C-alpha positions as semicolon CSV with decimal commas, in nm:
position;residue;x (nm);y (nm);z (nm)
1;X;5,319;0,514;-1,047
2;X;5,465;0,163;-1,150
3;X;5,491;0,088;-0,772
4;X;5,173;0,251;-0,671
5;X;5,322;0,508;-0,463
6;X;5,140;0,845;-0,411
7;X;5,242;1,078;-0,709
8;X;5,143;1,494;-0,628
9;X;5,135;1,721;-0,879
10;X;4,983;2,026;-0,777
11;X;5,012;2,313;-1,032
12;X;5,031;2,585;-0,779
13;X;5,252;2,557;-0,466
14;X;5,150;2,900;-0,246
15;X;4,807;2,760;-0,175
16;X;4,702;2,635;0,161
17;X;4,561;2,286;0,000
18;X;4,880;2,205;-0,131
19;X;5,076;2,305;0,164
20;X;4,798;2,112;0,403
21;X;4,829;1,835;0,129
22;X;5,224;1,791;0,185
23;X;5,205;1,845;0,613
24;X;4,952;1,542;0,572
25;X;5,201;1,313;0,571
26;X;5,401;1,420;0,900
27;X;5,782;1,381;0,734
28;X;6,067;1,424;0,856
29;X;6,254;1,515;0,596
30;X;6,195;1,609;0,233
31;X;6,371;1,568;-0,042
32;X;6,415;1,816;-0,328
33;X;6,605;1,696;-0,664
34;X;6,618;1,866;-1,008
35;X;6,280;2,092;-0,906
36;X;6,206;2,373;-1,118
37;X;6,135;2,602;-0,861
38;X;6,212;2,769;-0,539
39;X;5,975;2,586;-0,238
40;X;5,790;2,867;-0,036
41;X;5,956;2,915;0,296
42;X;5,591;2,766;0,443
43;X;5,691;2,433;0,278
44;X;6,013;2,440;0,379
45;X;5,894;2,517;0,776
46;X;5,658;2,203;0,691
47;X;5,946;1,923;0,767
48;X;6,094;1,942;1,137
49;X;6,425;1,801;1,035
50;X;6,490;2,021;0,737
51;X;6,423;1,979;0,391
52;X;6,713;1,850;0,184
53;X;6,837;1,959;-0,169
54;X;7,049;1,753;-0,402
55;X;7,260;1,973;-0,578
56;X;7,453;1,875;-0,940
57;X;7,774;2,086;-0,851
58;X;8,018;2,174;-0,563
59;X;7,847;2,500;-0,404
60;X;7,870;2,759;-0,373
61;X;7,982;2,743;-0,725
62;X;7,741;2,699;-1,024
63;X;7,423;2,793;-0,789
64;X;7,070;2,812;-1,053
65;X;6,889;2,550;-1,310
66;X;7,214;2,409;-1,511
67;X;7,510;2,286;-1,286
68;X;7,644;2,032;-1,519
69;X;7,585;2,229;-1,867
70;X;7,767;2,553;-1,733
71;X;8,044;2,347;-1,600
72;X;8,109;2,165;-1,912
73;X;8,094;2,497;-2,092
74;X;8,342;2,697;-1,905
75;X;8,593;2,462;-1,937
76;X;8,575;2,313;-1,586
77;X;8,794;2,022;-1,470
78;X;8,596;1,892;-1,183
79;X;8,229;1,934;-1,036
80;X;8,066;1,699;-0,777
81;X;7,720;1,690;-0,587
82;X;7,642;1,922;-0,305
83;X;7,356;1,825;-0,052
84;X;7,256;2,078;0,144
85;X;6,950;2,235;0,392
86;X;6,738;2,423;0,169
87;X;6,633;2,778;0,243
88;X;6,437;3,022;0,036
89;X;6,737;3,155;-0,150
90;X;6,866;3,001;-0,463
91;X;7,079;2,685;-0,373
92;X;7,219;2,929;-0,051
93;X;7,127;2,697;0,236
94;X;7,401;2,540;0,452
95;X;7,612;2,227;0,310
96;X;7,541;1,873;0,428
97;X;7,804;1,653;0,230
98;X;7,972;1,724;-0,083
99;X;8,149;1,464;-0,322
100;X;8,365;1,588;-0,606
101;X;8,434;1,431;-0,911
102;X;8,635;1,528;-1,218
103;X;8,478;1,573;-1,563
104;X;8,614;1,358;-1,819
105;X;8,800;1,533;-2,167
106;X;8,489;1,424;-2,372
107;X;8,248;1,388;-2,097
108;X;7,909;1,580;-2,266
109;X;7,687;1,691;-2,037
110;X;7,436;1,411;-2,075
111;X;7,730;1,159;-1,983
112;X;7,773;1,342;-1,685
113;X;7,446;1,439;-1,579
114;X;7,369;1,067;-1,572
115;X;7,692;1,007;-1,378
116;X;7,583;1,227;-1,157
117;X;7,231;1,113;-1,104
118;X;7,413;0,782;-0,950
119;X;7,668;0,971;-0,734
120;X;7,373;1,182;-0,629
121;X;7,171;0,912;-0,487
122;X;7,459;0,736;-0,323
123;X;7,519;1,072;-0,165
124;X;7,174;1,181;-0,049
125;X;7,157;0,798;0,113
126;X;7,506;0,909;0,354
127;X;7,310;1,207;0,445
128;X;6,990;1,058;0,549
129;X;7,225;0,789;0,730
130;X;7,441;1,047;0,917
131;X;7,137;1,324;0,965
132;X;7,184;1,346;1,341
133;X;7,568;1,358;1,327
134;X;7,612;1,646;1,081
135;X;7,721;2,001;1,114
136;X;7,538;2,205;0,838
137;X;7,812;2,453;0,748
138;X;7,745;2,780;0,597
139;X;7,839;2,848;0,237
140;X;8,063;3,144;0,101
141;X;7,880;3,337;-0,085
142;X;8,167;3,578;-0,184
143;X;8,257;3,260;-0,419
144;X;7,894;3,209;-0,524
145;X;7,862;3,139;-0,947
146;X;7,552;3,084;-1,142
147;X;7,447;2,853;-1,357
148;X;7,093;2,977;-1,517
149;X;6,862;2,811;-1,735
150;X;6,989;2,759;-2,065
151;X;6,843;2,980;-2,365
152;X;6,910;2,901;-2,722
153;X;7,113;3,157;-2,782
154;X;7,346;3,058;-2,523
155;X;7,423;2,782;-2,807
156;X;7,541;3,004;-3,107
157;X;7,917;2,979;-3,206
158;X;8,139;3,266;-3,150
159;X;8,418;3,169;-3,400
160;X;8,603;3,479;-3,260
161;X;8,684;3,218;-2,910
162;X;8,904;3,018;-2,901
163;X;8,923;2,584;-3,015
164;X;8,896;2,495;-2,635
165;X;8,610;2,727;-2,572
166;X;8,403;2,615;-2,873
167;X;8,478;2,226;-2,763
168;X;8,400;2,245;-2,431
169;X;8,037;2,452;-2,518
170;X;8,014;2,152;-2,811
171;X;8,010;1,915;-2,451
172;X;7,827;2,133;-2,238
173;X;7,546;2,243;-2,451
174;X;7,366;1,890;-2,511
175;X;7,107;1,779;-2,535
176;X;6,999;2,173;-2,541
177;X;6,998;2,410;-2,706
178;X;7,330;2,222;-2,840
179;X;7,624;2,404;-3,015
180;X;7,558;2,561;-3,370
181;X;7,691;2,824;-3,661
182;X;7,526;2,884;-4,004
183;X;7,671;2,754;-4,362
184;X;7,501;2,969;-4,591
185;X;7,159;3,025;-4,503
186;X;7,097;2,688;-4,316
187;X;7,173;2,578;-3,945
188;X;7,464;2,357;-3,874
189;X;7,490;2,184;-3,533
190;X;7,826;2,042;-3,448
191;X;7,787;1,712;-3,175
192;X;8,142;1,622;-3,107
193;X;8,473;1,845;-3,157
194;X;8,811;1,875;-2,976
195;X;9,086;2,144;-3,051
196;X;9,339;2,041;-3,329
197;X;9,688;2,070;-3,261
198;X;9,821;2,302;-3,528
199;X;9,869;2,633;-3,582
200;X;9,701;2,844;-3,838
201;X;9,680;3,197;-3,939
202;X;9,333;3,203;-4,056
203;X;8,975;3,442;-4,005
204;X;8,794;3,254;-3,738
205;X;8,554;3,070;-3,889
206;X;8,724;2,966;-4,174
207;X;8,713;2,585;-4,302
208;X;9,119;2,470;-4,361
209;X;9,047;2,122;-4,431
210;X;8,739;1,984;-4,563
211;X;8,845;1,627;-4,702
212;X;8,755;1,269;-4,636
213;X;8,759;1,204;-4,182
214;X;8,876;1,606;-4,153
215;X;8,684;1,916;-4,121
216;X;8,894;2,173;-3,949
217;X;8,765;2,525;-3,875
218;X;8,982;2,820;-3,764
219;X;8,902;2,992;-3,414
220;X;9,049;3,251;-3,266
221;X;9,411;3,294;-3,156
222;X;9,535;3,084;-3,421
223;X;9,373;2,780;-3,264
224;X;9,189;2,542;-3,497
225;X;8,838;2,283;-3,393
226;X;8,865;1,954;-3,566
227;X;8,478;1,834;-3,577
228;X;8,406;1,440;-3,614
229;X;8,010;1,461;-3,537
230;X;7,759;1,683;-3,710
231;X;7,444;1,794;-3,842
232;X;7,296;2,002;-4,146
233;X;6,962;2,148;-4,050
234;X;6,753;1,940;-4,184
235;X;6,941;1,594;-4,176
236;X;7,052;1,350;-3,940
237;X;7,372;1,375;-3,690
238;X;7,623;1,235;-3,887
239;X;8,035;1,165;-3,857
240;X;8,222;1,449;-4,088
241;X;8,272;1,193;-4,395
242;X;7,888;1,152;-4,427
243;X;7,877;1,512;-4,412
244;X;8,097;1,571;-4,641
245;X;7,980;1,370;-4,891
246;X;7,665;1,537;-4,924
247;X;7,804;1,849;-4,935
248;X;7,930;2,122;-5,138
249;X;8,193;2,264;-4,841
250;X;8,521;2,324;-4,943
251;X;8,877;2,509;-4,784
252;X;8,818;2,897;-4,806
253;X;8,423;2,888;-4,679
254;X;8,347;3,023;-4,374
255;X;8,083;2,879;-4,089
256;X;7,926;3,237;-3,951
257;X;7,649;3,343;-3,756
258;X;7,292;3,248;-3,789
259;X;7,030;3,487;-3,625
């Protein structure tokens, strides 16, 4: 709108104005990114060269609404953009170009959607370029994963999983619907974590260290989260020393579930 250019925004798709409304201007080629929805196949039949989706992960794996967060989360040591022809499955059409990239040890999934975002655009400009000299080749869908749209229970912390699960959901999950546990009867969302090198022989869930820079919960498996970033419900994000300070947490309490 800053440059004048047309913006549409029709808030039904499967009518014949908005499909007359999109043929109107006699493309080529469109360009899907980050759309909330599948196109119908009669907008998709609308662009003689094919319509073109850029895709936040390296199909077929991680096909659906949250590439980046469900990467992050599973512990994943690489993703990468995907463009591909669209058809009217879910992120199924045939592969363009792919670029892969790996995900750094405290990438979050903000850092890296907006990594991506550039390494997206770079990509989608090769493809335009090299339209006429690419081979679309068919995905595998035998190694097909999905990646669906996040809920906010997807962001409450099983203390019974291990340090490295917990930090890489802590990554994953921002900026929704984050990574949290209960303290009592209020909300606690933790913002930055990594797994602690020791030992312990503790319930999962259990607070080990609670003084000064540390807070150190048990998880399972004997493995142990060290948390530097968080936030009472309520308060501010703050580093684990400000947290501490105002409050009462000590070794022996437990973070549990909130429902």
């Amino acid at each position: 709108m800053e440059h004048s250019l047309p913006v549409l925004q029709p808030t039904k798709l499967k009518t014949d104005d908005a499909l007359k409304t999109f043929r109107s201007h006699d493309a080529d080629v469109a360009v899907v990114v980050a759309y909330g929805r599948i196109l119908p196949e009669g907008f998709l039949g609308a662009y003689p060269r094919c319509a073109i989706n850029v895709h936040f992960s390296l199909l077929p794996k991680y096909r659906g609404a949250a590439p980046v967060n469900w990467a992050i989360a599973n512990g994943e040591a690489e993703t990468g953009i995907t463009t591909m022809q669209m058809d009217v499955g879910l992120d199924t059409g045939d592969i363009l170009l792919q670029k892969a990239t790996e995900i750094g040890d405290e990438e979050t999934a903000v850092d890296l959607m907006t990594r991506l975002s550039q390494l997206g655009a770079e990509l989608l400009s090769e493809t335009l370029t090299k339209l006429n000299e690419l081979k679309p080749q068919p995905q595998d869908h035998s190694r097909a994963t999905l990646a669906p749209i996040m809920k906010r229970e997807d962001g409450l912390i099983d203390w019974r999983t291990s340090a490295a699960e917990i930090a890489s959901r802590v990554r994953g999950f921002q900026p929704f619907p984050t990574a949290f546990t209960s303290y009592g009867d209020a909300k606690v969302t933790i913002w930055r974590a990594t797994v602690e090198d020791i030992t312990v022989d503790c319930a999962p869930g259990q607070i080990i260290d609670a003084k000064g820079d540390n807070l150190i919960v048990a998880c399972d498996a004997g493995t142990s989260l060290r948390i530097f970033e968080i936030q009472h419900e309520g308060k501010r994000r703050m580093a684990t020393r400000d947290f501490l300070n105002g409050c009462s947490i000590k070794v022996g309490d437990r973070f549990g579930t909130l429902t």
